[in-house]
Short mmCIF file of C-alpha atoms and ligand atoms in Angstrom, two decimals:
data_model
loop_
_atom_site.label_atom_id
_atom_site.label_comp_id
_atom_site.label_asym_id
_atom_site.label_seq_id
_atom_site.Cartn_x
_atom_site.Cartn_y
_atom_site.Cartn_z
CA MET A 1057 -56.97 104.99 -15.73
CA ALA A 1058 -57.56 101.64 -14.00
CA SER A 1059 -57.77 99.92 -17.39
CA ASP A 1060 -54.45 101.58 -18.42
CA VAL A 1061 -52.73 100.08 -15.37
CA SER A 1062 -54.15 96.61 -15.98
CA ALA A 1063 -53.18 96.86 -19.66
CA SER A 1064 -49.58 97.74 -18.76
CA VAL A 1065 -49.44 94.97 -16.12
CA ALA A 1066 -50.78 92.51 -18.69
CA SER A 1067 -48.07 93.55 -21.16
CA MET A 1068 -45.25 93.15 -18.60
CA PRO A 1069 -43.18 90.01 -19.10
CA THR A 1070 -43.84 87.16 -16.67
CA MET A 1071 -41.20 87.19 -13.95
CA ILE A 1072 -39.99 83.92 -12.44
CA SER A 1073 -38.00 84.37 -9.22
CA LYS A 1074 -35.63 81.80 -7.72
CA ASP A 1075 -32.71 81.68 -5.31
CA VAL A 1076 -30.39 80.24 -7.93
CA ILE A 1077 -30.80 80.05 -11.69
CA VAL A 1078 -28.45 77.71 -13.54
CA LEU A 1079 -28.19 78.29 -17.29
CA GLY A 1080 -27.18 75.18 -19.18
CA GLY A 1081 -27.67 71.51 -18.39
CA GLY A 1082 -24.22 70.38 -19.55
CA PHE A 1083 -21.47 68.98 -17.32
CA ALA A 1084 -21.04 72.23 -15.39
CA GLY A 1085 -24.72 73.18 -14.98
CA VAL A 1086 -25.85 69.68 -14.00
CA ALA A 1087 -23.05 69.32 -11.44
CA ALA A 1088 -23.92 72.72 -9.94
CA ALA A 1089 -27.63 71.90 -9.70
CA GLN A 1090 -26.98 68.40 -8.34
CA HIS A 1091 -24.75 69.74 -5.57
CA LEU A 1092 -27.18 72.54 -4.70
CA ALA A 1093 -30.08 70.11 -4.36
CA GLY A 1094 -31.22 69.61 -0.79
CA LYS A 1095 -29.20 72.60 0.46
CA GLY A 1096 -32.18 74.88 1.14
CA ALA A 1097 -32.13 76.90 -2.10
CA GLU A 1098 -34.81 76.94 -4.78
CA VAL A 1099 -32.98 76.16 -8.01
CA LEU A 1100 -34.13 76.65 -11.60
CA LEU A 1101 -32.12 74.79 -14.26
CA ILE A 1102 -32.74 76.13 -17.77
CA ASP A 1103 -31.65 74.42 -20.97
CA LYS A 1104 -32.87 74.73 -24.55
CA ASN A 1105 -32.83 70.93 -24.79
CA ASN A 1106 -34.68 68.64 -22.42
CA TYR A 1107 -31.63 66.39 -22.16
CA HIS A 1108 -28.06 66.41 -20.88
CA GLN A 1109 -25.62 65.45 -23.63
CA PHE A 1110 -22.35 63.60 -23.32
CA GLN A 1111 -19.99 65.15 -25.89
CA PRO A 1112 -17.07 62.70 -25.41
CA LEU A 1113 -19.17 60.01 -27.12
CA HIS A 1114 -20.59 62.22 -29.90
CA TYR A 1115 -18.19 61.01 -32.53
CA GLN A 1116 -19.23 57.47 -31.70
CA VAL A 1117 -22.81 58.54 -32.50
CA ALA A 1118 -21.71 60.21 -35.76
CA THR A 1119 -19.91 57.02 -36.78
CA SER A 1120 -22.80 54.73 -35.77
CA GLN A 1121 -20.95 53.04 -32.92
CA ILE A 1122 -23.62 53.81 -30.35
CA GLY A 1123 -27.17 55.10 -30.32
CA VAL A 1124 -28.52 58.50 -29.30
CA SER A 1125 -30.14 57.26 -26.11
CA GLU A 1126 -26.72 56.25 -24.79
CA VAL A 1127 -25.39 59.81 -24.85
CA ALA A 1128 -28.44 61.87 -23.93
CA ARG A 1129 -30.28 61.72 -20.65
CA PRO A 1130 -33.52 63.56 -19.89
CA LEU A 1131 -32.85 66.38 -17.44
CA ARG A 1132 -36.23 65.92 -15.73
CA GLU A 1133 -35.38 62.30 -15.05
CA MET A 1134 -32.00 63.28 -13.61
CA PHE A 1135 -33.64 65.66 -11.14
CA ARG A 1136 -36.83 63.73 -10.44
CA ARG A 1137 -35.83 63.09 -6.83
CA HIS A 1138 -34.98 66.75 -6.16
CA ALA A 1139 -38.12 68.75 -5.46
CA ASP A 1140 -36.05 71.92 -5.02
CA VAL A 1141 -34.57 71.77 -8.54
CA ARG A 1142 -37.00 72.72 -11.28
CA VAL A 1143 -36.08 72.03 -14.90
CA LEU A 1144 -37.25 74.56 -17.46
CA VAL A 1145 -36.80 73.76 -21.14
CA SER A 1146 -36.42 77.04 -22.94
CA GLU A 1147 -33.88 78.92 -25.01
CA VAL A 1148 -32.23 81.81 -23.19
CA SER A 1149 -31.99 84.85 -25.44
CA ALA A 1150 -30.29 87.36 -23.12
CA ILE A 1151 -28.44 87.55 -19.81
CA ASP A 1152 -28.29 90.66 -17.64
CA PRO A 1153 -25.50 90.01 -15.12
CA VAL A 1154 -26.18 93.27 -13.25
CA ALA A 1155 -29.88 92.63 -12.56
CA LYS A 1156 -29.19 88.86 -12.49
CA THR A 1157 -32.04 88.26 -14.88
CA VAL A 1158 -32.32 86.11 -17.98
CA THR A 1159 -34.75 86.62 -20.81
CA LEU A 1160 -36.20 83.54 -22.46
CA ALA A 1161 -36.98 83.26 -26.17
CA ASP A 1162 -40.71 83.48 -25.38
CA GLY A 1163 -40.19 86.83 -23.60
CA ARG A 1164 -40.45 85.60 -20.03
CA VAL A 1165 -37.88 86.95 -17.60
CA CYS A 1166 -36.33 85.00 -14.73
CA GLN A 1167 -34.54 86.61 -11.83
CA ALA A 1168 -32.25 85.08 -9.24
CA LYS A 1169 -30.21 85.99 -6.21
CA THR A 1170 -27.41 83.95 -7.76
CA LEU A 1171 -26.91 83.37 -11.46
CA VAL A 1172 -24.84 80.46 -12.75
CA VAL A 1173 -23.91 80.69 -16.42
CA ALA A 1174 -22.81 77.40 -18.00
CA VAL A 1175 -24.01 77.61 -21.60
CA GLY A 1176 -20.96 75.93 -23.14
CA ALA A 1177 -19.40 77.09 -26.38
CA GLU A 1178 -19.93 77.12 -30.14
CA ALA A 1179 -17.81 76.56 -33.23
CA ASN A 1180 -15.26 79.27 -33.99
CA TYR A 1181 -14.87 79.68 -37.76
CA PHE A 1182 -12.26 82.46 -37.41
CA GLY A 1183 -13.96 84.39 -40.23
CA ILE A 1184 -12.80 81.87 -42.86
CA PRO A 1185 -14.99 82.39 -45.93
CA GLY A 1186 -17.51 79.58 -46.42
CA ALA A 1187 -16.58 77.72 -43.23
CA GLU A 1188 -19.86 78.29 -41.41
CA GLU A 1189 -21.99 77.72 -44.52
CA HIS A 1190 -20.36 74.60 -45.92
CA THR A 1191 -19.09 72.55 -43.00
CA TYR A 1192 -20.56 70.27 -40.39
CA PRO A 1193 -19.66 71.48 -36.88
CA MET A 1194 -19.05 68.86 -34.24
CA TYR A 1195 -20.22 70.10 -30.86
CA THR A 1196 -23.79 69.16 -30.07
CA LEU A 1197 -25.61 65.86 -30.32
CA ASP A 1198 -27.63 67.39 -33.12
CA ASP A 1199 -24.37 68.09 -34.98
CA ALA A 1200 -23.25 64.48 -34.52
CA LEU A 1201 -26.58 63.12 -35.77
CA ARG A 1202 -26.62 65.41 -38.77
CA LEU A 1203 -23.08 64.41 -39.76
CA GLY A 1204 -23.78 60.71 -39.23
CA ALA A 1205 -26.96 60.90 -41.30
CA GLN A 1206 -25.13 62.66 -44.13
CA MET A 1207 -22.31 60.12 -44.22
CA VAL A 1208 -24.82 57.25 -44.42
CA SER A 1209 -26.88 59.12 -46.99
CA GLU A 1210 -23.84 59.66 -49.25
CA LEU A 1211 -23.05 55.95 -49.11
CA ASP A 1212 -26.69 55.08 -49.85
CA HIS A 1213 -26.70 57.36 -52.90
CA ALA A 1214 -23.46 55.95 -54.23
CA ASP A 1215 -24.81 52.45 -53.66
CA THR A 1216 -28.14 53.15 -55.38
CA ALA A 1217 -26.36 54.66 -58.37
CA ASN A 1218 -23.85 51.81 -58.17
CA ASP A 1219 -21.24 54.46 -58.87
CA ALA A 1220 -17.97 53.16 -57.49
CA SER A 1221 -16.10 56.10 -58.97
CA ARG A 1222 -18.10 58.57 -56.90
CA SER A 1223 -15.68 60.22 -54.48
CA LEU A 1224 -16.94 60.29 -50.91
CA ASP A 1225 -13.90 62.08 -49.55
CA LEU A 1226 -14.17 63.65 -46.13
CA VAL A 1227 -12.09 66.58 -44.89
CA VAL A 1228 -11.80 67.13 -41.16
CA VAL A 1229 -10.53 70.62 -40.31
CA GLY A 1230 -8.75 70.72 -36.95
CA GLY A 1231 -6.23 68.27 -35.54
CA GLY A 1232 -7.21 68.58 -31.88
CA ALA A 1233 -8.75 65.68 -29.97
CA THR A 1234 -12.18 66.04 -31.64
CA GLY A 1235 -10.72 66.08 -35.18
CA VAL A 1236 -8.31 63.21 -34.50
CA GLU A 1237 -10.98 61.04 -32.85
CA LEU A 1238 -13.47 61.63 -35.63
CA ALA A 1239 -10.98 61.12 -38.48
CA GLY A 1240 -9.71 57.93 -36.82
CA ALA A 1241 -13.21 56.53 -36.28
CA VAL A 1242 -14.36 57.26 -39.86
CA ALA A 1243 -11.18 55.76 -41.31
CA ASP A 1244 -11.67 52.75 -39.09
CA ASN A 1245 -15.28 52.37 -40.29
CA LEU A 1246 -14.16 52.56 -43.90
CA ARG A 1247 -11.94 49.55 -43.34
CA SER A 1248 -14.08 47.44 -41.05
CA VAL A 1249 -17.77 48.28 -41.49
CA VAL A 1250 -18.43 50.03 -44.81
CA PRO A 1251 -17.19 47.11 -46.96
CA THR A 1252 -19.60 44.76 -45.17
CA LEU A 1253 -22.67 47.00 -45.65
CA PHE A 1254 -21.93 48.67 -49.00
CA SER A 1255 -19.77 47.96 -51.99
CA PRO A 1256 -16.09 47.65 -50.92
CA ASP A 1257 -15.34 49.98 -53.86
CA PHE A 1258 -16.78 52.96 -51.96
CA ALA A 1259 -14.45 52.38 -49.06
CA ARG A 1260 -11.50 52.08 -51.45
CA ALA A 1261 -12.52 55.25 -53.29
CA THR A 1262 -12.86 57.28 -50.10
CA THR A 1263 -10.10 59.19 -48.34
CA VAL A 1264 -10.26 60.91 -44.97
CA HIS A 1265 -8.12 64.08 -44.85
CA LEU A 1266 -7.15 65.79 -41.62
CA VAL A 1267 -5.99 69.39 -41.99
CA ASP A 1268 -4.46 71.69 -39.39
CA MET A 1269 -2.47 74.89 -39.63
CA VAL A 1270 -0.01 73.72 -36.96
CA PRO A 1271 2.56 71.10 -37.97
CA THR A 1272 1.23 68.35 -35.70
CA VAL A 1273 -1.95 66.84 -34.28
CA LEU A 1274 -3.04 66.91 -30.63
CA GLY A 1275 -1.31 70.22 -29.83
CA PRO A 1276 -1.51 70.06 -26.00
CA PHE A 1277 -0.02 66.53 -25.86
CA SER A 1278 3.66 65.52 -25.62
CA GLU A 1279 5.73 64.96 -28.74
CA LYS A 1280 5.67 61.20 -28.08
CA SER A 1281 1.85 61.11 -28.03
CA GLN A 1282 1.65 63.30 -31.12
CA LYS A 1283 4.03 61.01 -32.98
CA TYR A 1284 2.01 57.95 -31.99
CA ALA A 1285 -1.22 59.64 -33.12
CA ARG A 1286 0.24 60.69 -36.48
CA ALA A 1287 1.62 57.21 -37.07
CA HIS A 1288 -1.65 55.52 -36.17
CA LEU A 1289 -3.75 57.86 -38.30
CA GLY A 1290 -1.35 57.13 -41.16
CA GLU A 1291 -1.85 53.38 -40.67
CA LEU A 1292 -5.60 53.91 -40.86
CA GLY A 1293 -5.13 55.68 -44.19
CA VAL A 1294 -5.87 59.21 -42.98
CA GLU A 1295 -4.13 61.78 -45.20
CA LEU A 1296 -2.54 64.38 -42.96
CA ARG A 1297 -2.15 67.94 -44.25
CA LEU A 1298 -0.40 69.64 -41.35
CA GLY A 1299 1.22 73.05 -41.08
CA VAL A 1300 -1.07 74.59 -43.64
CA GLY A 1301 -4.30 76.36 -42.77
CA VAL A 1302 -7.62 76.39 -44.57
CA THR A 1303 -8.26 79.75 -46.25
CA GLU A 1304 -11.62 79.07 -47.86
CA VAL A 1305 -14.34 76.46 -47.78
CA LYS A 1306 -16.55 75.74 -50.77
CA PRO A 1307 -19.43 73.25 -51.04
CA ASP A 1308 -17.12 70.77 -52.78
CA GLY A 1309 -13.85 71.19 -50.93
CA VAL A 1310 -11.34 73.37 -49.13
CA THR A 1311 -8.57 75.69 -50.29
CA LEU A 1312 -5.35 75.73 -48.29
CA ALA A 1313 -2.92 78.56 -47.58
CA ASP A 1314 -0.38 77.12 -50.06
CA GLY A 1315 -2.99 77.47 -52.85
CA SER A 1316 -3.74 73.74 -53.10
CA THR A 1317 -7.27 72.37 -52.82
CA ILE A 1318 -8.76 69.20 -51.41
CA PRO A 1319 -12.02 68.13 -53.04
CA ALA A 1320 -14.51 66.74 -50.54
CA THR A 1321 -18.06 65.48 -50.28
CA ILE A 1322 -18.32 66.25 -46.58
CA ILE A 1323 -16.30 68.80 -44.62
CA VAL A 1324 -16.27 68.67 -40.83
CA TRP A 1325 -15.31 71.68 -38.73
CA ALA A 1326 -13.38 70.76 -35.61
CA GLY A 1327 -11.23 73.88 -35.88
CA GLY A 1328 -11.92 75.45 -32.51
CA LEU A 1329 -14.52 76.86 -30.17
CA LYS A 1330 -15.49 80.22 -28.78
CA ALA A 1331 -17.91 81.36 -26.13
CA SER A 1332 -21.50 81.64 -27.23
CA ARG A 1333 -23.21 84.81 -28.48
CA LEU A 1334 -25.05 85.04 -25.16
CA ILE A 1335 -21.76 85.66 -23.37
CA ALA A 1336 -20.58 88.19 -25.95
CA GLU A 1337 -23.78 90.21 -25.58
CA SER A 1338 -23.97 90.04 -21.78
CA GLY A 1339 -21.36 92.73 -21.09
CA MET A 1340 -19.28 90.42 -18.89
CA PRO A 1341 -15.48 90.71 -19.28
CA GLN A 1342 -14.35 88.44 -22.11
CA GLY A 1343 -10.88 86.96 -22.38
CA ARG A 1344 -9.29 84.16 -24.42
CA GLY A 1345 -11.76 82.55 -26.84
CA GLY A 1346 -14.40 85.12 -25.87
CA ARG A 1347 -14.86 83.26 -22.60
CA VAL A 1348 -15.49 85.05 -19.32
CA ASP A 1349 -12.39 85.57 -17.19
CA VAL A 1350 -13.55 84.37 -13.78
CA ASN A 1351 -11.69 84.78 -10.52
CA THR A 1352 -10.47 81.89 -8.40
CA GLU A 1353 -13.88 81.51 -6.71
CA LEU A 1354 -15.48 81.14 -10.18
CA THR A 1355 -17.39 84.42 -9.87
CA VAL A 1356 -17.16 87.31 -12.31
CA PRO A 1357 -15.20 90.37 -11.14
CA GLY A 1358 -17.55 93.34 -10.86
CA PHE A 1359 -20.72 91.22 -11.03
CA PRO A 1360 -21.55 89.98 -7.51
CA GLY A 1361 -23.59 86.80 -7.37
CA VAL A 1362 -22.73 85.72 -10.93
CA TYR A 1363 -20.78 82.50 -11.52
CA VAL A 1364 -19.53 81.41 -14.95
CA LEU A 1365 -18.44 77.80 -15.39
CA GLY A 1366 -17.17 75.16 -17.81
CA ASP A 1367 -16.59 76.01 -21.47
CA SER A 1368 -18.11 79.48 -20.99
CA ALA A 1369 -15.29 80.53 -18.65
CA ASN A 1370 -11.53 80.93 -18.53
CA ILE A 1371 -10.77 79.00 -15.35
CA THR A 1372 -7.34 78.71 -13.77
CA ASP A 1373 -5.92 76.10 -11.43
CA SER A 1374 -4.44 76.92 -8.01
CA LYS A 1375 -1.14 77.88 -9.68
CA GLY A 1376 -2.86 80.34 -12.03
CA ARG A 1377 -2.49 78.13 -15.13
CA ALA A 1378 -5.34 78.21 -17.66
CA LEU A 1379 -7.37 75.00 -17.63
CA PRO A 1380 -8.49 73.39 -20.90
CA GLN A 1381 -12.11 73.04 -22.07
CA LEU A 1382 -12.74 69.55 -20.72
CA GLY A 1383 -15.67 67.67 -19.24
CA SER A 1384 -13.80 67.15 -15.97
CA VAL A 1385 -13.00 70.88 -15.64
CA ALA A 1386 -16.66 71.73 -16.31
CA GLN A 1387 -17.99 69.12 -13.90
CA GLN A 1388 -15.60 70.03 -11.10
CA SER A 1389 -16.25 73.77 -11.58
CA GLY A 1390 -20.00 73.08 -11.24
CA LYS A 1391 -19.51 71.15 -8.04
CA TRP A 1392 -17.20 73.82 -6.62
CA ALA A 1393 -19.53 76.67 -7.54
CA ALA A 1394 -22.38 74.89 -5.71
CA ARG A 1395 -20.19 74.73 -2.63
CA ASN A 1396 -19.39 78.46 -2.84
CA ILE A 1397 -23.03 79.37 -3.49
CA HIS A 1398 -24.02 77.39 -0.42
CA ALA A 1399 -21.41 79.38 1.53
CA ASP A 1400 -22.88 82.65 0.13
CA LEU A 1401 -26.37 81.63 1.22
CA THR A 1402 -25.37 80.47 4.69
CA GLY A 1403 -22.86 83.19 5.59
CA GLY A 1404 -19.82 80.94 5.04
CA HIS A 1405 -16.64 81.68 3.08
CA ARG A 1406 -16.06 80.97 -0.55
CA GLU A 1407 -12.97 78.94 -1.38
CA PRO A 1408 -10.70 79.20 -4.41
CA PHE A 1409 -11.30 76.45 -6.99
CA ARG A 1410 -8.96 73.48 -6.73
CA TYR A 1411 -8.87 71.29 -9.85
CA ARG A 1412 -8.12 67.61 -9.59
CA ASP A 1413 -6.30 66.91 -12.85
CA LYS A 1414 -7.54 63.73 -14.54
CA GLY A 1415 -5.08 64.12 -17.42
CA ILE A 1416 -5.65 64.48 -21.14
CA MET A 1417 -6.48 61.69 -23.56
CA ALA A 1418 -7.68 60.95 -27.06
CA MET A 1419 -8.84 57.87 -28.98
CA ILE A 1420 -7.44 57.23 -32.45
CA GLY A 1421 -9.60 54.53 -33.94
CA ARG A 1422 -10.08 51.01 -32.66
CA GLY A 1423 -7.80 50.02 -29.77
CA ALA A 1424 -5.50 52.99 -30.16
CA ALA A 1425 -5.39 55.90 -27.78
CA VAL A 1426 -3.00 58.26 -26.07
CA ALA A 1427 -3.28 59.36 -22.47
CA GLU A 1428 -1.17 61.58 -20.24
CA VAL A 1429 -2.18 61.06 -16.63
CA GLY A 1430 -1.11 61.68 -13.07
CA PRO A 1431 0.93 64.50 -11.54
CA GLY A 1432 3.93 63.77 -13.79
CA ARG A 1433 1.70 63.43 -16.88
CA ARG A 1434 2.72 59.82 -17.43
CA GLN A 1435 2.42 59.06 -21.13
CA ILE A 1436 0.64 55.87 -22.13
CA GLN A 1437 -0.41 54.58 -25.51
CA GLY A 1438 -2.47 51.75 -26.99
CA PRO A 1439 -4.92 49.54 -25.07
CA LEU A 1440 -3.83 50.85 -21.64
CA ALA A 1441 -4.56 54.41 -22.75
CA PHE A 1442 -7.90 53.21 -24.10
CA LEU A 1443 -8.72 51.80 -20.64
CA ALA A 1444 -7.65 55.09 -19.01
CA TRP A 1445 -9.99 56.92 -21.38
CA LEU A 1446 -12.85 54.60 -20.41
CA GLY A 1447 -12.20 55.05 -16.70
CA VAL A 1448 -12.02 58.84 -16.76
CA HIS A 1449 -15.06 59.19 -19.00
CA ALA A 1450 -17.18 56.66 -17.15
CA ALA A 1451 -16.71 58.84 -14.09
CA LEU A 1452 -18.04 61.80 -16.06
CA LEU A 1453 -21.33 60.11 -16.87
CA SER A 1454 -23.77 61.19 -14.24
CA GLY A 1455 -25.96 58.16 -13.73
CA VAL A 1456 -24.95 54.61 -12.87
CA TRP A 1457 -27.47 53.01 -15.19
CA GLN A 1458 -26.38 55.08 -18.12
CA ARG A 1459 -22.73 54.57 -17.25
CA VAL A 1460 -23.09 50.84 -17.60
CA GLY A 1461 -25.41 51.07 -20.62
CA ALA A 1462 -23.33 53.44 -22.71
CA PHE A 1463 -20.05 51.69 -22.20
CA ALA A 1464 -21.51 48.20 -22.52
CA SER A 1465 -23.10 48.92 -25.90
CA TRP A 1466 -20.11 50.75 -27.19
CA GLY A 1467 -17.76 48.02 -25.91
CA ALA A 1468 -19.87 45.35 -27.62
CA ALA A 1469 -19.98 47.22 -30.92
CA TYR A 1470 -16.29 47.93 -30.58
CA LEU A 1471 -15.31 44.32 -30.08
CA THR A 1472 -17.66 42.75 -32.60
CA HIS A 1473 -17.56 45.43 -35.33
CA ASN A 1474 -21.33 45.27 -35.06
CA ARG A 1475 -23.20 48.49 -35.77
CA PRO A 1476 -26.71 47.96 -34.40
CA GLN A 1477 -27.19 51.71 -34.10
CA VAL A 1478 -26.45 52.91 -37.64
CA VAL A 1479 -27.58 56.53 -37.81
CA LEU A 1480 -30.59 56.76 -40.07
CA ALA A 1481 -30.28 59.13 -42.98
CA SER A 1482 -33.53 60.77 -41.83
CA ASP A 1483 -32.50 61.15 -38.18
CA THR A 1484 -32.31 64.91 -38.47
CA GLY A 1485 -34.56 67.33 -40.21
CA LYS A 1486 -31.86 69.95 -40.67
CA PRO A 1487 -30.61 70.53 -44.21
CA ARG A 1488 -27.02 69.68 -45.06
CA PRO A 1489 -24.62 72.60 -45.59
CA GLN A 1490 -24.81 73.82 -49.22
C1 LIG B 624 -17.09 66.44 -29.91
C2 LIG B 624 -16.54 66.73 -28.54
C3 LIG B 624 -15.81 65.76 -27.88
C4 LIG B 624 -15.32 66.01 -26.61
N1 LIG B 624 -14.62 65.02 -25.97
C5 LIG B 624 -14.20 65.21 -24.72
C6 LIG B 624 -13.54 64.17 -24.03
O1 LIG B 624 -13.30 63.10 -24.59
N2 LIG B 624 -13.18 64.40 -22.73
C7 LIG B 624 -13.45 65.58 -22.10
O2 LIG B 624 -13.15 65.72 -20.91
N3 LIG B 624 -14.05 66.60 -22.75
C8 LIG B 624 -14.43 66.43 -24.03
N4 LIG B 624 -15.04 67.46 -24.69
C9 LIG B 624 -15.20 68.75 -24.00
C10 LIG B 624 -16.39 68.72 -23.08
O3 LIG B 624 -17.47 68.08 -23.69
C11 LIG B 624 -16.75 70.14 -22.69
O4 LIG B 624 -15.62 70.74 -22.09
C12 LIG B 624 -17.93 70.15 -21.72
O5 LIG B 624 -19.07 69.63 -22.35
C13 LIG B 624 -18.23 71.56 -21.24
O6 LIG B 624 -19.30 71.51 -20.35
P1 LIG B 624 -20.25 72.77 -20.14
O7 LIG B 624 -21.24 72.37 -19.12
O8 LIG B 624 -19.44 73.97 -19.93
O9 LIG B 624 -20.96 72.97 -21.56
P2 LIG B 624 -21.90 71.98 -22.36
O10 LIG B 624 -21.68 70.58 -21.95
O11 LIG B 624 -21.70 72.33 -23.78
O12 LIG B 624 -23.35 72.39 -21.90
C14 LIG B 624 -23.92 73.63 -22.24
C15 LIG B 624 -25.42 73.50 -22.12
O13 LIG B 624 -26.00 74.78 -22.31
C16 LIG B 624 -27.15 74.66 -23.12
N5 LIG B 624 -27.35 75.95 -23.80
C17 LIG B 624 -26.51 76.57 -24.64
N6 LIG B 624 -27.04 77.72 -25.07
C18 LIG B 624 -28.24 77.83 -24.49
C19 LIG B 624 -29.28 78.80 -24.55
N7 LIG B 624 -29.17 79.90 -25.28
N8 LIG B 624 -30.41 78.60 -23.85
C20 LIG B 624 -30.54 77.48 -23.08
N9 LIG B 624 -29.60 76.54 -22.99
C21 LIG B 624 -28.45 76.70 -23.68
C22 LIG B 624 -26.82 73.54 -24.08
O14 LIG B 624 -28.00 72.94 -24.60
C23 LIG B 624 -26.03 72.59 -23.17
O15 LIG B 624 -26.86 71.64 -22.56
C24 LIG B 624 -15.54 67.24 -25.98
C25 LIG B 624 -16.25 68.24 -26.64
C26 LIG B 624 -16.76 67.98 -27.92
C27 LIG B 624 -17.52 69.05 -28.62
#
């Protein structure tokens, strides 16, 4: 009998208990953990990667403008001064928002008094045949590295074969900020960098196509900003196919709703995001984009002690308007949740989230950008908008050293057309989409 008991105890999953468990070391999770540090709670921060990644500079990594170390910062280093925040590197495989437990991929279970879910999002392929199999998504640092490596590898192959006729066309699906920024940066590289490193013929033989089902780019921006973006992309040689959706993706190109096709060597998916599988399987109420509809205090109705933040949540501002999936929304929601959790733990009152709008902005190749800032959404374009972009995004970087480092190396590469950080074709072990 005694041996039965010890056998069943031995087979029980290890249970880790903490006051607060934060899932995800992105903008939201890091901000929450940083603002809980030193407040008397034992915090466990779990992420499948041992680093915090800075998505706004991912396309610069994919296009060899900056190196990996500039956009990824070790989580342990970020929290080294906070003895009450423990970093655990592990993939979360399930969330139970009723028991406030999470199951890790290795079977261990962690339980908390308060659970903070900030696991970001993943590509939404909208069920389009072939999209998941044959495209490069653009969300994680791994995605950016894989895409960058493939672009360099294609150029290397064409160069080795000395085959100037080889088409290296790239299709970017999705005309939101990610698609526009990536298409602009690749087109810019084709003009300024590729001809200096490879045969100029490859650059001439390559076209960047940007496809979106809506008739414009940068949907949430004003008409003036959209017009500027379309004009600038056109100047860079980007072929715009707007107002027609992609209906199928094949290894060598895309088919559009009007029956036409665009042959391509590389297809990038920037067509939208949805909440991750973890959210879908958790039983929490899902709204737009599969994200969790949180209340104004950032908690989940019906699940006391559970907060959902950043890209995993549908968050509204004080006037009830839906906020976009942005770094500043994620970061501010993390900070605010920490404040409310502290109130929970100390018998205080939670407060409704108040978002400080930093505006919306997008880069469109070298020196060109659009920004809409301030209460009246003042529209600016060109170098001033580029500076606004730098200012807002520098504030998002969490460490002073990295802030200076990332922007200094990018600024230098930007001004000199130098690419000291060219992504190596072997930087990622993952296979390319077939
Ligand atoms: C290419 C790109 C460019 C962007 N550019 C801008 C921009 O210029 N300006 C701007 O404001 N916003 C930008 N955004 C949006 C912004 O990056 C997101 O809104 C923000 O990162 C959301 O923060 P988050 O903390 O909710 O999620 P994330 O930053 O995505 O963090 C989620 C974390 O959860 C971890 N995780 C996920 N699943 C698991 C699991 N199962 N187990 C353990 N850990 C897990 C991930 O590793 C990650 O660290 C961009 C996004 C992308 C993809």
